[in-house]
Coordinates of C-alpha atoms and ligand atoms in Angstrom, one line a residue:
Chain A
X27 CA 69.3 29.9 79.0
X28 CA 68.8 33.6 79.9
X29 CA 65.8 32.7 82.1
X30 CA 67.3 30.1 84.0
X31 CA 70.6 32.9 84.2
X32 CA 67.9 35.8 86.3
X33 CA 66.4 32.7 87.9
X34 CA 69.7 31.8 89.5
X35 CA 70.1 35.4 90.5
X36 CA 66.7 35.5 92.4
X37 CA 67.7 32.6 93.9
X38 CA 71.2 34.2 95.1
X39 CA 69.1 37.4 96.5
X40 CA 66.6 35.5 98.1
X41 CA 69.5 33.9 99.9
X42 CA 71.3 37.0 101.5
X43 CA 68.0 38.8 101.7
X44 CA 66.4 36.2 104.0
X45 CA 70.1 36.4 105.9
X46 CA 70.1 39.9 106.3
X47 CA 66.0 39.3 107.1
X48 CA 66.8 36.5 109.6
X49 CA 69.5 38.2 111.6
X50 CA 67.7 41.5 112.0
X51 CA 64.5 39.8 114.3
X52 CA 66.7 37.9 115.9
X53 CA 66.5 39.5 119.5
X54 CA 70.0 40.8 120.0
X55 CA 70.5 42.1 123.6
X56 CA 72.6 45.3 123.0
X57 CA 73.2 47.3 125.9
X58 CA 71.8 50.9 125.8
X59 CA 75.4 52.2 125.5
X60 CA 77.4 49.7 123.2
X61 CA 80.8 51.2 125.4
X62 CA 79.3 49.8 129.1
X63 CA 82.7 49.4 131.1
X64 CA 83.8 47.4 134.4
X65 CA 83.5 49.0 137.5
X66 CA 86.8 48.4 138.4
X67 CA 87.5 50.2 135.4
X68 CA 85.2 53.2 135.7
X69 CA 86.7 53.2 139.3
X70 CA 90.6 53.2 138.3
X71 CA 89.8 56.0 135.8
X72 CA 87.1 58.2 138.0
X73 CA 90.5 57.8 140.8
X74 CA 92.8 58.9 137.9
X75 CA 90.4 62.2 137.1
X76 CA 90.1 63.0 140.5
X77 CA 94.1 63.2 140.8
X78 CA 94.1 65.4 137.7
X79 CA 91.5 68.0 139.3
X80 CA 93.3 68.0 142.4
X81 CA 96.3 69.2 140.2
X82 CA 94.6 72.0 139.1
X83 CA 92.3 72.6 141.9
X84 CA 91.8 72.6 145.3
X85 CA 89.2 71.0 146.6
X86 CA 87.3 72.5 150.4
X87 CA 86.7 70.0 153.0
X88 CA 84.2 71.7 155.6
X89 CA 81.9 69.3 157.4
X90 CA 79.0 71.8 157.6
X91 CA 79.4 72.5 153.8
X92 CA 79.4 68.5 153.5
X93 CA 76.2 68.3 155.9
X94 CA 74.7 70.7 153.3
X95 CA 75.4 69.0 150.5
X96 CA 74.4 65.3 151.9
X97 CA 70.8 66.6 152.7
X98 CA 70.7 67.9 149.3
X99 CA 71.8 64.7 147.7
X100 CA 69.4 61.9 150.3
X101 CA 66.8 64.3 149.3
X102 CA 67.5 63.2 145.9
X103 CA 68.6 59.5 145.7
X104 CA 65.7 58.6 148.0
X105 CA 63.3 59.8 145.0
X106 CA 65.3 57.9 142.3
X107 CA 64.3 54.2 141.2
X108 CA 68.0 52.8 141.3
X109 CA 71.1 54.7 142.3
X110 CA 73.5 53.3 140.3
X111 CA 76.3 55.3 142.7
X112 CA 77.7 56.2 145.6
X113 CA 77.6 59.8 144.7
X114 CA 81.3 62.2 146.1
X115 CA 80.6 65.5 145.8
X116 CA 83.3 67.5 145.6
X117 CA 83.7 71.2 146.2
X118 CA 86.4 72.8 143.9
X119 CA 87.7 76.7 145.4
X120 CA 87.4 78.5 141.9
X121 CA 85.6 81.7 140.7
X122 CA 83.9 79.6 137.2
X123 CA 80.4 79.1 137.3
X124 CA 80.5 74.9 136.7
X125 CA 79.7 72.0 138.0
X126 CA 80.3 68.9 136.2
X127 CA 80.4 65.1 136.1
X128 CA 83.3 62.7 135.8
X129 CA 83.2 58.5 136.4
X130 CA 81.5 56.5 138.8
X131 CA 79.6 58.6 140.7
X132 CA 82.1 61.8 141.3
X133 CA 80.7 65.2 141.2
X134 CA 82.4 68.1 140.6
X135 CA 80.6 71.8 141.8
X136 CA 82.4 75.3 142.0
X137 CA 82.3 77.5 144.2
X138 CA 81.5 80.0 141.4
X139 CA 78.6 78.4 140.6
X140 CA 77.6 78.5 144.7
X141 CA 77.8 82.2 144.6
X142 CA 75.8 82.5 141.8
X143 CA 72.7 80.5 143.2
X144 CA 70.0 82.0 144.8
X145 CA 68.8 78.6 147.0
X146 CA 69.7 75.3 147.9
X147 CA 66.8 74.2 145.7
X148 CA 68.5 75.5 142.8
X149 CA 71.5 73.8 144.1
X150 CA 69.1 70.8 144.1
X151 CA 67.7 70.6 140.3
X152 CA 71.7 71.2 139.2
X153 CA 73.4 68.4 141.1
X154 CA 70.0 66.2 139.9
X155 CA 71.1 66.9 136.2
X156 CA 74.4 66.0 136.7
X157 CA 73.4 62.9 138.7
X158 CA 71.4 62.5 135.3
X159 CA 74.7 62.7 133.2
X160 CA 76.3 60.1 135.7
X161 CA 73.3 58.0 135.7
X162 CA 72.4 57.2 131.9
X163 CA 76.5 57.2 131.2
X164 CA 77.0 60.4 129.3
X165 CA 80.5 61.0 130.6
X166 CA 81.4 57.0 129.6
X167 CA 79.9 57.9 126.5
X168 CA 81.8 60.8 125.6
X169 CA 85.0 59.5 126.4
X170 CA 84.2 56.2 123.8
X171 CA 83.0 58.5 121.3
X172 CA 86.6 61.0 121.6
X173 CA 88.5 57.5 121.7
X174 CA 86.2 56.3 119.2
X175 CA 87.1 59.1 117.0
X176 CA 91.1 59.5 117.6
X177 CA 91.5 55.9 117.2
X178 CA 89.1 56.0 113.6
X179 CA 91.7 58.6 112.1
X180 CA 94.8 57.1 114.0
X181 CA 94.7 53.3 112.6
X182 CA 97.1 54.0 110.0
X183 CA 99.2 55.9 112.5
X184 CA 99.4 53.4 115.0
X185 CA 98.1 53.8 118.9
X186 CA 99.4 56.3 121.4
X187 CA 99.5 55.4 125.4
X188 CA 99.8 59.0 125.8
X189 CA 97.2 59.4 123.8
X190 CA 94.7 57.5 126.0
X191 CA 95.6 59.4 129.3
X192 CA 94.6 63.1 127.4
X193 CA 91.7 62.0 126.0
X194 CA 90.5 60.9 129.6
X195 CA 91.4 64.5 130.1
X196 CA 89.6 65.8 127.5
X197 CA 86.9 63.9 128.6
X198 CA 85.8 66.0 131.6
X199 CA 87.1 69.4 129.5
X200 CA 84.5 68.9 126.4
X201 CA 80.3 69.5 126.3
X202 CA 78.0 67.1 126.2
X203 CA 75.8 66.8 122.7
X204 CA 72.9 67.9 122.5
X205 CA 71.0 65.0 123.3
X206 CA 72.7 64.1 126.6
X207 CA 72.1 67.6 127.5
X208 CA 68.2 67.1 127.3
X209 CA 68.3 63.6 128.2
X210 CA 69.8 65.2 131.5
X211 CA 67.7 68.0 131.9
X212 CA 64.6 65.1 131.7
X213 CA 66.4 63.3 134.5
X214 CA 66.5 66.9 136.2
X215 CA 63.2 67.6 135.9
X216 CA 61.4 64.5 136.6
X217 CA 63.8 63.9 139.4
X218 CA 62.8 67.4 141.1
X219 CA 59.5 66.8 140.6
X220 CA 59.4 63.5 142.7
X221 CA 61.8 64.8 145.3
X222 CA 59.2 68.0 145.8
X223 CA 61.4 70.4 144.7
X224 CA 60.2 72.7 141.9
X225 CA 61.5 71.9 138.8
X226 CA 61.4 74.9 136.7
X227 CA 64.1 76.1 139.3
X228 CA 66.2 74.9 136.7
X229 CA 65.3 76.8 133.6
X230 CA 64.8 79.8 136.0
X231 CA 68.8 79.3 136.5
X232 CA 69.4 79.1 132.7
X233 CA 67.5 82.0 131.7
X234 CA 69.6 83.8 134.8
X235 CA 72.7 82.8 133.4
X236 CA 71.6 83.6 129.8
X237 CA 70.9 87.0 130.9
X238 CA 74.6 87.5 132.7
X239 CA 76.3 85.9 129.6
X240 CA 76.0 89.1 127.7
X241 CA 78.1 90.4 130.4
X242 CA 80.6 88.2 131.7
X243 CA 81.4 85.7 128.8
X244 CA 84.8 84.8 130.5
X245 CA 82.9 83.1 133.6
X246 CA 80.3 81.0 132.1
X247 CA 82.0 77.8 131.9
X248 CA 78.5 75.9 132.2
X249 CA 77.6 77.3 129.4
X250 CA 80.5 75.7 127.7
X251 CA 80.4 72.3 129.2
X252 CA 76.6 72.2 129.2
X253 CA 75.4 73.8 125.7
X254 CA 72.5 76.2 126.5
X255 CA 70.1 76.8 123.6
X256 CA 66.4 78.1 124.1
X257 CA 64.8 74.7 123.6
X258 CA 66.2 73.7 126.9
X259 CA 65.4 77.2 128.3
X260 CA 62.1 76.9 127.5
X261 CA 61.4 73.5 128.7
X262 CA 62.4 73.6 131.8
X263 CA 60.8 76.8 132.7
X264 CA 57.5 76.0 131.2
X265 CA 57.9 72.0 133.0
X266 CA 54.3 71.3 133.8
X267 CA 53.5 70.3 137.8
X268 CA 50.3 68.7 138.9
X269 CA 48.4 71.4 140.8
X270 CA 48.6 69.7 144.3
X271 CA 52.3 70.0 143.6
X272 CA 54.0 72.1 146.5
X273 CA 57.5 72.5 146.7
X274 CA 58.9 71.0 150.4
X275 CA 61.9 73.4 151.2
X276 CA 65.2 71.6 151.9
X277 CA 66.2 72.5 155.8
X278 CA 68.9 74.6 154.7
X279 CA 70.0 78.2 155.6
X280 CA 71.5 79.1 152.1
X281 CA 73.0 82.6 153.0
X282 CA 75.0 80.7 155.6
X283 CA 76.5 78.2 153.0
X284 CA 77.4 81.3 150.9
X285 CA 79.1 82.6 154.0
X286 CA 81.0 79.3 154.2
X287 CA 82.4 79.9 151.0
X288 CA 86.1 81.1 151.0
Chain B
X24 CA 71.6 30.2 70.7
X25 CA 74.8 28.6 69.8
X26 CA 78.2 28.3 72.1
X27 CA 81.6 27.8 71.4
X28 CA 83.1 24.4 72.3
X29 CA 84.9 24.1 75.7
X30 CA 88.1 23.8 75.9
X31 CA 89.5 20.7 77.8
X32 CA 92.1 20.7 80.2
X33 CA 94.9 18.9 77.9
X34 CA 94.2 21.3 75.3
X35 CA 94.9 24.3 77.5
X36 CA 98.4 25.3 78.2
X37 CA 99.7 25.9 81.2
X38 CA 100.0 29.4 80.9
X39 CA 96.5 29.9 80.3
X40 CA 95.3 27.9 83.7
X41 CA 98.0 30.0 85.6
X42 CA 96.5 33.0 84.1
X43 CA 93.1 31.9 85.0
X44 CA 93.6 31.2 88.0
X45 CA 95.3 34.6 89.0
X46 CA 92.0 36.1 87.9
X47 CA 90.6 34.7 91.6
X48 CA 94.3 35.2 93.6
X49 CA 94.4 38.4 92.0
X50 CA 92.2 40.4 94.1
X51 CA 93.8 38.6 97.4
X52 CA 97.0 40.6 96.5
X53 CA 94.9 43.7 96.0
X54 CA 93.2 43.1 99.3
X55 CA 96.6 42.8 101.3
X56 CA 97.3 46.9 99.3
X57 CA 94.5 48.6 100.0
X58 CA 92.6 47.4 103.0
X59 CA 89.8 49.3 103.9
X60 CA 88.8 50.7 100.9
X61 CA 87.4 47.7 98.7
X62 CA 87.2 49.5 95.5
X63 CA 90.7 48.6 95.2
X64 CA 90.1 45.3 94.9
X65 CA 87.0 46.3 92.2
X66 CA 89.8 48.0 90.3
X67 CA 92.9 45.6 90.3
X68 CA 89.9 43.0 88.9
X69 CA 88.4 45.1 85.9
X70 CA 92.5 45.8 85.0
X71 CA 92.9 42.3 85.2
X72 CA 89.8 41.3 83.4
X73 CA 90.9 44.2 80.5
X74 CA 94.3 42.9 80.1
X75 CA 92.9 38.9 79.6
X76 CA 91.0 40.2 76.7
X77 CA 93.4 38.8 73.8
X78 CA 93.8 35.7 76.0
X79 CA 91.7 32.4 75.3
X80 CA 87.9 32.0 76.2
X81 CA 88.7 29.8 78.9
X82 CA 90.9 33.0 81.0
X83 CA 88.7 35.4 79.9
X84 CA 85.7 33.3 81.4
X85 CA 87.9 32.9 84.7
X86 CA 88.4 36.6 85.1
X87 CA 84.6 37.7 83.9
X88 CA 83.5 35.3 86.7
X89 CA 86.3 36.7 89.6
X90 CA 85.4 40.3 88.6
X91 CA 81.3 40.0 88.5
X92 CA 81.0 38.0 91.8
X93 CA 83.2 40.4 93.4
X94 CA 80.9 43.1 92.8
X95 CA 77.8 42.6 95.0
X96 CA 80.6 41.9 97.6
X97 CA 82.2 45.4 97.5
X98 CA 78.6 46.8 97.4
X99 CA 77.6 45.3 100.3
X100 CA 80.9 46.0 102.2
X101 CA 80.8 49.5 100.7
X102 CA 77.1 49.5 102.2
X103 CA 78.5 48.1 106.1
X104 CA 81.7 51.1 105.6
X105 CA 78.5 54.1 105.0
X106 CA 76.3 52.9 107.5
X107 CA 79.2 52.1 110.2
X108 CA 80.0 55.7 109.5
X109 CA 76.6 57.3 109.2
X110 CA 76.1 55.6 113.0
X111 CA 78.8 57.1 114.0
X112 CA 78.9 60.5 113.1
X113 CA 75.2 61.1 113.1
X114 CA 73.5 58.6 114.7
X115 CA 74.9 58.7 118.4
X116 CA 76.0 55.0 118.5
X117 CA 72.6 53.6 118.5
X118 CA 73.1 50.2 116.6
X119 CA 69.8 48.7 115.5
X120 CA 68.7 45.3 114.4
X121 CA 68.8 45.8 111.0
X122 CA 72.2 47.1 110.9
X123 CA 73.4 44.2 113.3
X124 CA 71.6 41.9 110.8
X125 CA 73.2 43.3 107.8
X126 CA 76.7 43.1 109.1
X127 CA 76.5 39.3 109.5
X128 CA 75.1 39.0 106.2
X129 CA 77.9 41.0 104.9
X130 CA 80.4 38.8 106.8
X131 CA 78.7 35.5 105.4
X132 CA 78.6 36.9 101.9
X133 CA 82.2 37.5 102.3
X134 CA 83.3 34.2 103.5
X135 CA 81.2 32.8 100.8
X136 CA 83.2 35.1 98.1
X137 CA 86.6 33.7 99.6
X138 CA 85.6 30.3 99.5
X139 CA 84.5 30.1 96.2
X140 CA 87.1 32.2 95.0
X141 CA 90.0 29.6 95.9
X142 CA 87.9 27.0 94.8
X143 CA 87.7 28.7 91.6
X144 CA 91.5 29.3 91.8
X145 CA 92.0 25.7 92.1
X146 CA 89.9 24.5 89.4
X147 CA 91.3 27.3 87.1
X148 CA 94.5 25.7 88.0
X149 CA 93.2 21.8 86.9
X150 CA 92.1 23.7 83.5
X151 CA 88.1 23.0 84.6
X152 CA 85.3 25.3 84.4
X153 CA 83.6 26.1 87.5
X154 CA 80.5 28.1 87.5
X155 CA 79.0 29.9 90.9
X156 CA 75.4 30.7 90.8
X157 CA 74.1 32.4 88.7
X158 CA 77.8 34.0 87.3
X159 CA 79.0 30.9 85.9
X160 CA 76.0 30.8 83.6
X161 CA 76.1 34.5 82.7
X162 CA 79.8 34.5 81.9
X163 CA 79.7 31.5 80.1
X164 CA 76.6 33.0 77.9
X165 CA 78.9 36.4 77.7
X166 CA 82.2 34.8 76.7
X167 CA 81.0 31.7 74.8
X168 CA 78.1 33.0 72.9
X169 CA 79.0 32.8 69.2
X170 CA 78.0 36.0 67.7
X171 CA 77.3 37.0 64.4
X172 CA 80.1 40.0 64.0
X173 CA 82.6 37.5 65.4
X174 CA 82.3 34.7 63.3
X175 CA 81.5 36.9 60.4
X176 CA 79.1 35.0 59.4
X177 CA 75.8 36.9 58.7
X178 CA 72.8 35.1 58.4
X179 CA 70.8 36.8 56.2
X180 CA 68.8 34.0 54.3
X181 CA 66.2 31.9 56.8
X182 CA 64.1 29.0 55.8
X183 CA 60.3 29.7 55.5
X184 CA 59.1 27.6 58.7
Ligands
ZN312 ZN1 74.9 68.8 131.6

């Protein structure tokens, strides 16, 4: 009797075992980020961020600074495998050092953080890590995981249409992890290194900005939107180049595009 | 090993099947209460099961079965809820295989566990026995056993071969 009992239940485990077994090597096709969205979508809410900066902000529109900025970025997207966008930069007239990404392609850069570079190059390596974030999805990403999140602790509370328009908002406002960081700064890197531009321009930005944080906390907003820590320092100043590697200087007078600044 | 005698349907009252049979309905009441967390439904059975002790064989059989065979099922729900939440606070979102794998296995083992619960329900209802793998044999050994402390009978004297 008692046999046949621990028989039955090796039969019963063998069952759900070979289920679990079964369903596990069965080849699921999961997209790399289980959020992906429409474009339409991504387009409605990229149009709805852009309104809320332009709240806040104003935005400069001057064709030379334009000129500038589309070398800068052909440079770029001619050296990258897909371009999953048609990039918009956008200039915002504020004293923060930041730049930052928001949906479908729409690139947001201070003026601050023009000030504070010392070439178009550099200029270069920064928009190519935040075509990086806009590339592998991070900002989509972020704004699943903060819904994700509210709506986790908000099921017995019920859903909030409000609710959905802030945490679009919060979406551009809060850092990247970690990870998207890096993943980023990778994207950075290799991109710089294809488009000829030297790629430890970027870690010789952070460890400049590192250097004026002990100063002047109250500016470094890139710092707060793009964690800094000295594992990404490090790697992007120490990025190894192949010998033969020369950097081919963008055609672009950089004091002049200071000048341009208001 | 020795067993008690089943009881037959004629012989049970009606009480008795409707009491066996709310050992399987039971937890769908408990589900409706406490959603998300399953160990509600773990702990509305074991009540259950306590309060049927006085009752005949045939209910306490009923309610050993509903209470053992929901157990795996709130492990392996409990299992889904801790990796669901492990993925999502620490593990970025990636979903692997495995866990994919494990969640359907989860939901077949729980539309398994309904079905033979209302079965069950039904049959309790008839005054039948119904035995699922592998917990109808071990609650019918655990409830129908005759021990020797409860027929106080001790055997103390064997024959020599
Ligand atoms: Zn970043």
């Amino acid at each position: 009797m008692s046999g046949k009992i621990w028989k039955e239940l090796l039969i019963l485990l063998a069952i759900f075992g070979l289920i679990w077994i079964a369903f596990s090597y069965y080849n699921y096709e999961i997209d790399a980020n289980p959020f992906a969205i429409k474009a339409e979508t991504e387009q409605e809410m990229a149009d709805f961020m852009n309104e809320y900066m332009l709240q806040d902000f104003e935005t400069i529109n001057q064709a030379p600074l334009d000129s500038v900025l589309g070398v800068i970025m052909t440079r770029l997207t001619t050296h990258m495998d897909t371009v999953s966008y048609d990039y918009q930069i956008h200039v915002i007239r504020d004293s923060q050092i930041n730049a930052f990404t928001s949906l479908n392609g729409n690139i947001y850069i201070f003026t601050g953080l023009i000030e504070e570079l010392g070439s178009a190059e550099e200029l270069a390596v920064i928009l190519a890590h935040e075509i990086g974030h806009a590339e592998q999805k991070h900002v989509i990403e972020k704004i699943a995981k903060t819904i994700g999140m509210e709506a986790f602790f908000s099921i017995a509370t019920g859903g909030d249409a409000v609710l959905m328009s802030e945490l679009t908002k919060l979406g551009i406002s809060t850092a990247f992890d970690r990870k998207n960081e890096e993943a980023a700064d990778d994207f950075a890197l290799e991109l710089a290194k294809k488009s000829k531009i030297n790629p430890r321009r970027l870690g010789q930005f952070f460890i400049r900005l590192k250097r004026k944080n002990s100063t002047a906390l109250d500016d470094l907003e890139f710092i707060r939107t793009h964690p800094l820590d000295s594992d990404r320092i490090q790697k992007s100043s120490d990025y190894k180049t192949p010998n033969s590697f020369k950097e081919k200087p963008l055609n672009i007078d950089w004091d002049q595009v200071q000048q341009m600044l208001p | 090993m020795e067993y008690h005698e089943l009881e037959q349907p004629d012989n049970l009252s009606k009480k008795e099947k409707e009491d066996a049979m709310g050992a399987y309905l039971m937890m769908f009441a408990a589900m409706g209460a406490g959603l998300p967390l399953p160990i509600i439904n773990l702990i509305a059975a074991v009540i259950y099961y306590f309060v049927q002790q006085k009752n005949s064989r045939f209910v306490k059989f009923h309610s050993m079965q509903s209470l053992f065979s929901q157990l795996p099922t709130t492990l392996i729900n409990a299992g889904a809820l801790y990796w669901t939440l492990q993925i999502f606070f620490f593990k970025d979102l990636e979903i692997s295989d495995p866990y994919i794998g494990y969640l359907i296995m989860a939901g077949i083992l729980n539309i398994l566990y309904f079905i033979f619960s209302i079965i069950g329900a039904v049959k309790a209802r008839k005054g039948h026995m119904y035995y699922f793998l592998f917990f109808g044999k071990l609650c019918y050994h655990q409830v129908y056993k005759i021990t020797n402390t409860s027929e106080n009978n001790t055997v103390r004297n064997q024959p020599p071969m």
